Each structure stands twice: as structure tokens, then as C-alpha cells.
Coordinates of C-alpha atoms and ligand atoms in Angstrom, one line a residue:
X1 CA 73.0 105.7 119.7
X2 CA 72.9 108.6 116.6
X3 CA 71.5 107.3 113.6
X4 CA 73.3 108.8 110.2
X5 CA 72.6 107.8 106.4
X6 CA 76.4 108.7 105.4
X7 CA 77.1 109.0 102.2
X8 CA 81.2 110.1 102.5
X9 CA 82.2 111.9 98.6
X10 CA 86.0 110.5 97.7
X11 CA 86.9 114.3 99.4
X12 CA 85.7 112.8 102.6
X13 CA 87.8 110.0 102.0
X14 CA 90.7 112.6 101.7
X15 CA 89.6 113.2 105.2
X16 CA 90.3 109.7 106.9
X17 CA 92.9 108.0 108.1
X18 CA 93.7 104.0 108.7
X19 CA 95.8 104.1 111.0
X20 CA 97.8 101.8 114.6
X21 CA 100.1 102.1 116.7
X22 CA 103.0 99.7 117.2
X23 CA 105.9 99.7 118.9
X24 CA 108.4 97.1 121.2
X25 CA 107.1 96.8 124.8
X26 CA 107.0 98.4 127.0
X27 CA 108.0 101.9 124.4
X28 CA 104.8 103.1 125.5
X29 CA 102.1 102.0 122.8
X30 CA 100.1 101.7 125.3
X31 CA 100.0 106.0 126.8
X32 CA 100.6 107.2 123.2
X33 CA 97.0 105.8 121.8
X34 CA 96.0 106.5 125.4
X35 CA 96.6 110.5 124.4
X36 CA 95.1 109.6 121.3
X37 CA 92.3 108.7 122.6
X38 CA 92.1 111.9 125.1
X39 CA 93.1 114.6 122.9
X40 CA 91.3 113.0 120.0
X41 CA 87.6 113.1 122.5
X42 CA 88.3 116.2 123.4
X43 CA 88.1 117.3 120.1
X44 CA 84.7 115.2 119.3
X45 CA 83.5 117.1 122.0
X46 CA 83.4 120.8 121.0
X47 CA 82.2 119.2 117.7
X48 CA 79.1 118.0 119.9
X49 CA 78.1 115.2 117.6
X50 CA 78.5 113.1 120.8
X51 CA 77.9 113.1 124.9
X52 CA 79.8 111.7 127.7
X53 CA 83.2 111.8 128.4
X54 CA 84.6 108.4 127.9
X55 CA 87.7 109.1 126.3
X56 CA 88.9 111.1 128.8
X57 CA 88.4 108.0 131.8
X58 CA 90.9 106.6 130.4
X59 CA 93.2 109.0 130.4
X60 CA 91.1 109.3 134.3
X61 CA 91.6 105.6 135.0
X62 CA 95.1 104.9 134.3
X63 CA 96.2 103.1 136.7
X64 CA 94.3 100.1 134.8
X65 CA 96.7 99.2 132.5
X66 CA 95.0 97.3 129.4
X67 CA 92.1 99.3 128.7
X68 CA 93.7 101.2 125.9
X69 CA 91.4 100.0 122.7
X70 CA 88.6 98.0 123.6
X71 CA 87.8 97.4 120.1
X72 CA 89.8 96.2 117.3
X73 CA 89.6 99.5 115.6
X74 CA 87.9 103.1 116.7
X75 CA 87.1 106.2 115.1
X76 CA 88.1 109.6 116.8
X77 CA 88.0 112.6 114.7
X78 CA 91.0 115.5 115.1
X79 CA 90.6 118.2 113.6
X80 CA 93.5 120.0 111.9
X81 CA 93.7 123.9 110.5
X82 CA 89.8 124.3 110.7
X83 CA 89.4 120.5 108.9
X84 CA 88.4 117.5 110.4
X85 CA 89.2 114.3 110.5
X86 CA 88.1 110.6 110.6
X87 CA 90.8 108.4 112.5
X88 CA 90.6 104.9 112.3
X89 CA 92.6 103.8 114.6
X90 CA 92.8 100.4 114.4
X91 CA 94.5 98.1 118.0
X92 CA 97.7 96.4 116.7
X93 CA 98.5 94.3 119.0
X94 CA 102.4 94.2 120.1
X95 CA 103.6 91.2 121.7
X96 CA 105.9 89.5 120.3
X97 CA 103.9 86.2 121.5
X98 CA 100.9 87.6 119.0
X99 CA 102.7 88.0 115.6
X100 CA 100.0 86.5 113.4
X101 CA 97.5 88.9 115.1
X102 CA 100.3 91.7 114.2
X103 CA 100.8 90.5 111.3
X104 CA 96.3 90.5 110.3
X105 CA 96.2 94.3 112.3
X106 CA 98.2 95.2 109.4
X107 CA 97.0 93.6 106.9
X108 CA 93.9 96.4 106.8
X109 CA 96.6 99.4 107.8
X110 CA 97.4 102.3 106.2
X111 CA 99.6 103.8 107.6
X112 CA 101.5 103.3 110.6
X113 CA 103.2 105.4 114.0
X114 CA 106.6 103.8 115.3
X115 CA 106.8 104.6 118.9
X116 CA 110.1 104.1 120.3
X117 CA 112.2 104.3 123.5
X118 CA 114.4 107.7 123.8
X119 CA 116.9 106.1 125.7
X120 CA 116.9 102.9 124.2
X121 CA 115.9 104.0 119.8
X122 CA 115.9 100.9 118.3
X123 CA 115.6 97.8 120.3
X124 CA 114.8 94.3 119.4
X125 CA 111.1 93.7 119.0
X126 CA 111.0 97.3 117.0
X127 CA 112.7 95.4 114.2
X128 CA 110.0 92.9 113.9
X129 CA 107.5 94.9 114.2
X130 CA 109.3 97.6 111.6
X131 CA 109.9 94.0 109.4
X132 CA 106.1 93.0 109.5
X133 CA 105.3 96.4 108.7
X134 CA 108.0 96.3 105.6
X135 CA 106.9 93.3 104.1
X136 CA 103.0 95.1 103.7
X137 CA 103.8 98.2 102.6
X138 CA 103.3 99.8 105.7
X139 CA 103.8 104.2 105.6
X140 CA 104.9 105.1 108.8
X141 CA 105.9 107.6 110.6
X142 CA 108.2 107.7 113.6
X143 CA 107.3 109.0 117.7
X144 CA 110.5 108.8 119.9
X145 CA 108.9 109.1 123.0
X146 CA 109.6 109.2 126.9
X147 CA 112.1 111.8 126.9
X148 CA 110.8 112.9 129.6
X149 CA 113.2 109.6 131.0
X150 CA 116.6 109.7 132.4
X151 CA 119.0 109.7 129.7
X152 CA 117.1 110.5 126.9
X153 CA 119.0 111.3 124.3
X154 CA 116.7 112.1 120.9
X155 CA 120.0 111.9 118.4
X156 CA 120.5 108.5 119.8
X157 CA 117.3 107.3 118.9
X158 CA 117.6 108.8 115.5
X159 CA 120.5 107.6 114.7
X160 CA 119.2 103.8 115.3
X161 CA 116.1 104.4 113.7
X162 CA 119.2 104.5 110.1
X163 CA 121.0 102.4 112.0
X164 CA 119.5 99.7 112.8
X165 CA 116.8 99.3 110.6
X166 CA 118.3 100.9 108.3
X167 CA 115.6 103.9 107.4
X168 CA 115.6 106.7 105.5
X169 CA 114.0 108.6 108.5
X170 CA 113.5 112.5 108.5
X171 CA 113.2 114.0 111.9
X172 CA 110.6 117.5 111.8
X173 CA 111.0 117.6 115.0
X174 CA 113.6 118.0 117.0
X175 CA 113.0 118.1 121.3
X176 CA 113.2 121.2 123.5
X177 CA 115.4 119.8 126.4
X178 CA 115.7 115.4 128.0
X179 CA 114.9 114.4 130.8
X180 CA 114.4 116.4 133.8
X181 CA 114.5 118.8 131.8
X182 CA 112.3 118.1 128.8
X183 CA 109.9 120.9 127.6
X184 CA 108.5 120.6 124.1
X185 CA 109.3 120.4 120.5
X186 CA 110.3 122.7 117.7
X187 CA 108.6 121.8 114.8
X188 CA 111.7 121.6 112.1
X189 CA 109.1 123.0 108.9
X190 CA 107.6 126.0 110.4
X191 CA 111.2 126.6 113.0
X192 CA 108.2 126.8 115.6
X193 CA 109.0 126.0 119.4
X194 CA 105.8 124.3 121.5
X195 CA 105.8 124.6 125.0
X196 CA 103.4 121.9 126.6
X197 CA 100.8 122.8 130.1
X198 CA 101.4 120.3 132.9
X199 CA 98.1 122.5 134.3
X200 CA 96.0 120.3 132.1
X201 CA 97.1 117.5 130.4
X202 CA 98.7 118.9 127.9
X203 CA 95.4 120.2 126.5
X204 CA 97.7 124.5 126.2
X205 CA 99.8 124.5 123.5
X206 CA 101.7 127.3 123.4
X207 CA 104.3 128.9 120.4
X208 CA 107.1 130.3 121.4
X209 CA 110.3 131.7 119.1
X210 CA 113.1 128.5 119.1
X211 CA 115.3 129.7 123.0
X212 CA 118.6 130.8 121.9
X213 CA 121.1 127.9 123.2
X214 CA 118.8 125.7 120.2
X215 CA 119.0 128.3 118.2
X216 CA 121.9 126.6 116.5
X217 CA 121.0 122.8 116.6
X218 CA 117.8 123.9 115.0
X219 CA 119.4 125.6 111.7
X220 CA 121.6 122.4 111.5
X221 CA 118.1 120.0 111.7
X222 CA 116.2 121.7 109.7
X223 CA 119.1 122.1 106.4
X224 CA 119.7 118.4 107.2
X225 CA 115.8 118.0 106.7
X226 CA 115.9 119.6 103.7
X227 CA 118.8 118.9 102.4
X228 CA 116.9 115.1 103.0
X229 CA 113.8 116.4 101.5
X230 CA 115.0 118.3 98.7
X231 CA 117.2 115.1 97.0
X232 CA 113.1 113.7 96.9
X233 CA 112.2 116.1 94.8
X234 CA 113.9 116.7 91.5
X235 CA 112.0 120.3 91.0
X236 CA 113.1 120.9 95.3
X237 CA 117.5 119.0 94.1
X238 CA 117.8 122.3 91.8
X239 CA 116.4 125.0 94.3
X240 CA 118.5 123.6 97.1
X241 CA 122.1 123.7 94.4
X242 CA 120.4 126.8 94.2
X243 CA 120.3 127.6 97.4
X244 CA 117.0 129.5 96.8
X245 CA 114.1 128.9 99.2
X246 CA 112.1 125.8 99.2
X247 CA 108.5 126.6 101.6
X248 CA 107.0 124.3 104.4
X249 CA 103.9 123.5 101.6
X250 CA 107.0 122.6 98.9
X251 CA 108.7 120.2 102.6
X252 CA 105.1 118.5 103.3
X253 CA 103.8 117.7 99.8
X254 CA 107.4 116.0 99.0
X255 CA 107.7 114.4 102.3
X256 CA 104.5 113.6 102.2
X257 CA 104.7 112.1 99.1
X258 CA 107.6 110.1 99.8
X259 CA 106.1 108.7 103.1
X260 CA 103.9 107.5 101.9
X261 CA 106.0 106.0 99.2
X262 CA 108.1 104.2 102.3
X263 CA 111.1 106.1 100.7
X264 CA 110.9 108.6 103.7
X265 CA 109.5 107.8 107.8
X266 CA 109.1 111.1 109.3
X267 CA 110.3 111.5 113.4
X268 CA 108.2 113.4 116.7
X269 CA 109.7 113.4 119.6
X270 CA 108.1 114.3 123.0
X271 CA 106.4 112.0 126.5
X272 CA 103.2 110.6 125.9
X273 CA 103.7 110.1 129.5
X274 CA 103.9 113.2 130.0
X275 CA 101.6 115.0 127.7
X276 CA 104.1 116.6 125.0
X277 CA 103.8 116.3 121.8
X278 CA 101.3 113.4 120.9
X279 CA 98.6 116.3 119.7
X280 CA 101.3 117.3 117.0
X281 CA 101.9 113.6 116.2
X282 CA 98.6 113.4 115.3
X283 CA 98.6 116.1 113.2
X284 CA 101.4 114.0 111.5
X285 CA 99.2 111.7 110.8
X286 CA 96.9 114.1 108.9
X287 CA 100.4 115.3 107.1
X288 CA 102.0 112.5 106.3
X289 CA 100.1 109.1 106.1
X290 CA 98.0 108.2 103.8
X291 CA 94.3 108.8 103.4
X292 CA 92.1 104.7 100.9
X293 CA 92.4 106.5 97.5
X294 CA 96.2 106.8 98.1
X295 CA 97.0 103.3 98.5
X296 CA 97.8 100.9 96.0
X297 CA 94.2 99.4 94.4
X298 CA 93.6 95.9 96.7
X299 CA 94.6 93.2 94.5
X300 CA 92.3 89.5 94.4
X301 CA 92.0 86.4 92.6
X302 CA 88.3 85.5 91.4
X303 CA 86.5 82.5 93.7
X304 CA 85.8 80.5 90.0
X305 CA 89.6 80.5 88.7
X306 CA 92.5 81.0 91.4
X307 CA 94.6 82.1 88.1
X308 CA 93.0 84.6 87.1
X309 CA 94.1 87.8 89.3
X310 CA 91.6 91.2 89.9
X311 CA 91.5 94.5 91.4
X312 CA 88.7 96.8 93.2
X313 CA 89.7 100.7 93.4
X314 CA 89.5 103.1 96.1
X315 CA 86.0 103.3 94.8
X316 CA 82.1 103.5 96.6
X317 CA 80.9 103.0 92.3
X318 CA 83.1 99.9 92.1
X319 CA 81.4 96.0 93.3
X320 CA 81.3 95.8 97.2
X321 CA 84.5 94.1 98.9
X322 CA 85.8 93.2 102.0
X323 CA 87.7 92.5 104.7
X324 CA 87.3 90.8 107.5
X325 CA 90.4 91.5 110.2
X326 CA 88.7 91.1 114.4
X327 CA 85.6 89.3 115.1
X328 CA 84.8 89.9 118.9
X329 CA 82.1 88.8 121.2
X330 CA 80.7 91.5 122.3
X331 CA 77.9 92.4 125.1
X332 CA 75.2 92.3 122.4
X333 CA 76.4 89.5 119.9
X334 CA 79.7 88.8 118.0
X335 CA 81.1 91.8 116.7
X336 CA 82.4 91.7 113.3
X337 CA 85.0 93.7 112.0
X338 CA 85.8 94.7 108.3
X339 CA 87.9 97.4 106.4
X340 CA 86.1 98.1 103.2
X341 CA 87.9 98.7 100.3
X342 CA 85.0 98.9 97.5
X343 CA 82.0 99.8 97.0
X344 CA 79.0 100.7 99.6
X345 CA 78.0 98.0 102.2
X346 CA 74.3 98.6 103.2
X347 CA 72.7 97.6 106.5
X348 CA 70.1 94.5 105.6
X349 CA 72.3 93.1 102.1
X350 CA 73.3 90.1 101.6
X351 CA 77.3 89.6 100.6
X352 CA 79.2 86.5 100.0
X353 CA 82.0 84.9 101.2
X354 CA 84.1 84.3 98.4
X355 CA 86.4 82.5 100.4
X356 CA 83.5 79.8 101.5
X357 CA 80.9 80.6 99.3
X358 CA 78.4 81.7 101.8
X359 CA 75.2 83.6 101.7
X360 CA 75.7 86.4 105.2
X361 CA 73.1 89.0 106.0
X362 CA 75.0 92.1 107.2
X363 CA 72.2 92.9 109.9
X364 CA 73.4 95.6 111.7
X365 CA 76.8 98.4 111.2
X366 CA 78.4 100.5 113.8
X367 CA 80.8 102.6 113.3
X368 CA 82.7 102.2 117.2
X369 CA 84.4 105.0 119.7
X370 CA 86.3 105.0 122.5
X371 CA 83.0 103.7 124.3
X372 CA 80.0 104.2 122.4
X373 CA 79.0 102.6 118.6
X374 CA 77.5 104.9 115.6
X375 CA 74.6 102.4 113.8
X376 CA 74.9 103.3 110.2
X377 CA 72.4 102.3 107.4
X378 CA 75.6 102.5 105.3
X379 CA 79.7 102.5 104.9
X380 CA 81.2 102.6 101.6
X381 CA 84.8 101.8 100.7
X382 CA 87.6 103.2 103.0
X383 CA 86.5 102.6 106.2
X384 CA 86.3 100.6 108.9
X385 CA 83.2 99.7 110.8
X386 CA 81.6 96.6 113.0
X387 CA 79.2 94.5 111.1
X388 CA 76.4 91.9 113.5
X389 CA 75.0 89.7 111.8
X390 CA 77.1 87.1 110.4
X391 CA 77.5 83.8 110.3
X392 CA 80.1 81.7 109.3
X393 CA 82.6 83.9 107.8
X394 CA 86.4 83.8 109.4
X395 CA 89.4 87.3 110.3
X396 CA 91.5 87.1 106.3
X397 CA 87.9 85.9 105.1
X398 CA 86.1 88.7 101.4
X399 CA 82.6 89.3 101.8
X400 CA 81.3 90.5 97.9
X401 CA 78.5 91.2 96.3
X402 CA 77.5 87.7 94.8
X403 CA 77.0 89.7 91.5
X404 CA 81.8 90.2 90.9
X405 CA 83.0 87.9 93.5
X406 CA 86.8 88.5 94.5
X407 CA 88.8 86.6 96.7
X408 CA 90.4 89.4 98.3
X409 CA 94.2 87.8 98.9
X410 CA 94.5 85.8 101.4
X411 CA 97.2 87.0 104.6
X412 CA 99.0 84.7 104.6
X413 CA 101.2 84.3 107.7
X414 CA 104.5 83.9 106.6
X415 CA 107.2 82.3 110.2
X416 CA 107.4 85.3 112.5
X417 CA 110.9 87.4 111.6
X418 CA 114.0 86.7 113.5
X419 CA 115.8 89.9 115.3
X420 CA 118.5 90.2 114.1
X421 CA 120.0 91.4 117.4
Ligands
GDP1 P1 103.7 99.6 125.8 O1 104.0 98.3 126.0 O2 104.5 99.4 124.5 O3 102.4 99.6 125.4 O4 104.1 100.7 127.3 P2 103.3 101.5 127.9 O5 102.8 102.6 127.5 O6 102.8 100.4 128.7 O7 104.1 102.1 128.8 C1 105.1 100.9 129.5 C2 105.9 101.4 130.4 O8 107.0 102.5 130.2 C3 104.8 102.5 131.7 O9 105.3 102.7 133.2 C4 104.1 103.5 131.4 O10 103.6 104.8 132.3 C5 105.8 104.8 131.0 N1 105.7 104.9 129.5 C6 105.5 105.6 128.3 N2 105.4 106.7 127.8 C7 106.0 107.2 128.7 C8 107.1 108.8 128.4 O11 106.7 108.8 127.8 N3 107.4 109.3 129.8 C9 107.6 108.0 131.1 N4 109.3 108.5 131.9 N5 107.6 106.7 130.6 C10 107.1 106.6 130.1

């Protein structure tokens, strides 16, 4: 076991993404998640911080369903443009029976990837998931999966996101072929085609020019993309009207901001089963979903006076506050998964459970990986960790500094949303 002492700075926090994968049952959430663990496991090994092939096993053991994330949150590194990002993938149960669980995990997500079936588009349960994410103000990107399936239709699926969810979806990719002929994706920002090798589970990605037969459609879709993005920003609107060039960086900047404000939802496509597109989707998580400092300050109340509203900045120098979001009984005892909103959590410290007034000792702190855990001395605002030693804290409760108590807004569990269909 490795022990690291973390002293993450604000710039380090900018490389964090706390996100979940949500979907209608059967849309491919498990398969997408397995691929995320597989590809990030690969980059993790390249970083030589870790031994073993844990994440790969997920793909090899594919027949054994249900092994996706045994932990409530998994930390997995992803490198993009030479920068290593810490991706905390938070498990969000997809089945409608677990609506409460979905609500609980939504509370700690900063963003989500919503997976759709490329043939069916939006389905009844995708609406439920979408409304839950709306309620918690979770920024979202979309992944139209199963583009390899017979009858898969990107245009249809994309339209259902607009029509059934009424959501401002913006396609940033389009597929190359569909069904048996699905081969890769076109990036509508850079106008490049990406093909994924069949031999090595899509690890080798080849960049190429857009095939001639898709040129016209790609041009049209890019025009739509730019028009929609330009509408989100005054200076881009002007450029668009003046027919001036709008750069890829400008598109990304405006689309990122709009996604975080939930005014836009970038749409990606692929086939998790055929290993096509998931790496680009991970890049999309980095490009468009917020880091912990980009979401609104967490709200709460004074434990002695519920009328007294308090907030905590996403800052390690602020008083400690964290929320328990899942307790898992593990072979080593109870692991309590926490999202730290402010301050620094230190191993061995005494914290206050401001919901029940009890003091608790945090005896150990772990960063959870796919099948391994890394012991930490400290963890800070923005991070998701599992701690050992808590005896009297339950899901939804706040732990904080006894000197600066706060009760983070309790999760309300409204009635499950009834689907419109
Ligand atoms: P979940 O219920 O959303 O977790 O969905 P799963 O990942 O378990 O997938 C449901 C079914 O769809 C399984 O039989 C998968 O093999 C299949 N599936 C998942 N992704 C794809 C895909 O990209 N293409 C095709 N053709 N099937 C897929």
C-alpha cells in the first residue's frame, strides 16, 4: 500500500472531475463504466504509480455482470493534452427501484454522463434520471451509445433528447456509419475523423480526414454546432453574424461554461461494446464537466439555529465540512464514503457529526481505486474518499469541524418523478 501526503492546491483541484454515469437500464451504463475503468487503468499503469492489472480484469471478466464498480466511488486518472486528471467516478444506481440511491449520489456529483441507446434514444427511465439530475442541478454531457446496433440512428436519438427531454443538446460529434458499418466518430470541432482499432480493444485511435461521403453532413452539423454555441455568447453571436472565424478554443470555452450552467449538453456518440468512442467521451468529461471549484458553494445551516443559513466555499482553508453519501460494509469494516466540501480532513482527527451531535474519530482515510486503495494522511475540499472509524454517522449526515459547525443541507428525498410516457 502506498501512502501519500496530499497537499492539493487550487490548481490541482482544477484537474479533478467528480462525475457519475447515469442511464436507462440496458442503455449500456455498465459497459461504458467498464470501458472507463479499462482505459483509465491503462493510463494509470503508464503513470507507474500502481501495480497490477485490476482495471483490466473488468474487461476480461466481462461475462460476470454486476462487477462494475464494487466501490461507491472509484478514483481513476486520465491524461489529456499532457495533463493528468483525477477522475472520481461515482456509482449511481440506474435501476428505478434504487431511486433513493440515485438521489443520494446525485447530491455529490459535480457532473454526469447520461448514456442513451442509439436505437431507442430517450426512453422512459432516461426521463426519470434526467429530471433527477435537473433537480440537483447536475451539469450533463450525453453519450449516444450502441451505434453499432442494427437500426441505430444518431439523428433520431439526438432529436429525442431535444423533444422528449426538452434539453438544449448540442452535437459535438457524429458517427461514421451505423450498425454493422459503424467505424468511428467525427469530431465536429476539429473536423477530424477518429477510427478505433478492433485488435486492441480500441486502444489505438487513428486520426484521419472526414470521408468524402460524410463531408456534406459533417459541414452541416458543424454549422449547427457553431450557430448554437454562438447563441450562448454575445461576442460569438456577433462573430457568427459577421461570418468571422470562430476558433475551436472559443467554441470549447463557451460550451464549457454553458454546460456548467446547464444551458447546453454536448452530445457524443460511440459503441462501448465495440470499444469505440469512450476515450473521446473521457476527454469530453475533462473539457465540459466542471471541476469542484466551478460548482456553487455548498449551502447549510447552523446546527443551533436552523434559520441561520451558512455556506462553505470550495476551499481547503475554510472550516472542514463533508457529507457522508454511502456506507459500505467491507472486509476491513465499514467504509464511509464522504465528499469533502471545504477544509482539510486529517487522519486521526475528531470531527463533529452536526446532525446527531456526536463526535467521531476518523482513524483512516483511503482513496479508492478500482480494486485497490491508497492510504492518505489528509484529503481536502473537492475530494471524494472513504474513511474508516466512524461508528455513528449515516448516509446524508454532515461531519464538520467542532469549532465551526454546519449542517449541510440535508438531502430531501422527494417522491420519485413519474415518467411522462
Ligand atoms: P446497463 O443496464 O445500462 O448497465 O447496460 P449494460 O451495460 O449492462 O448493457 C446492456 C446490454 O447492452 C448488454 O447486453 C450489453 O452487452 C449491451 N451493450 C452495451 N453497450 C453496447 C453497445 O455499444 N453496442 C451493443 N450492440 N450492445 C451494447
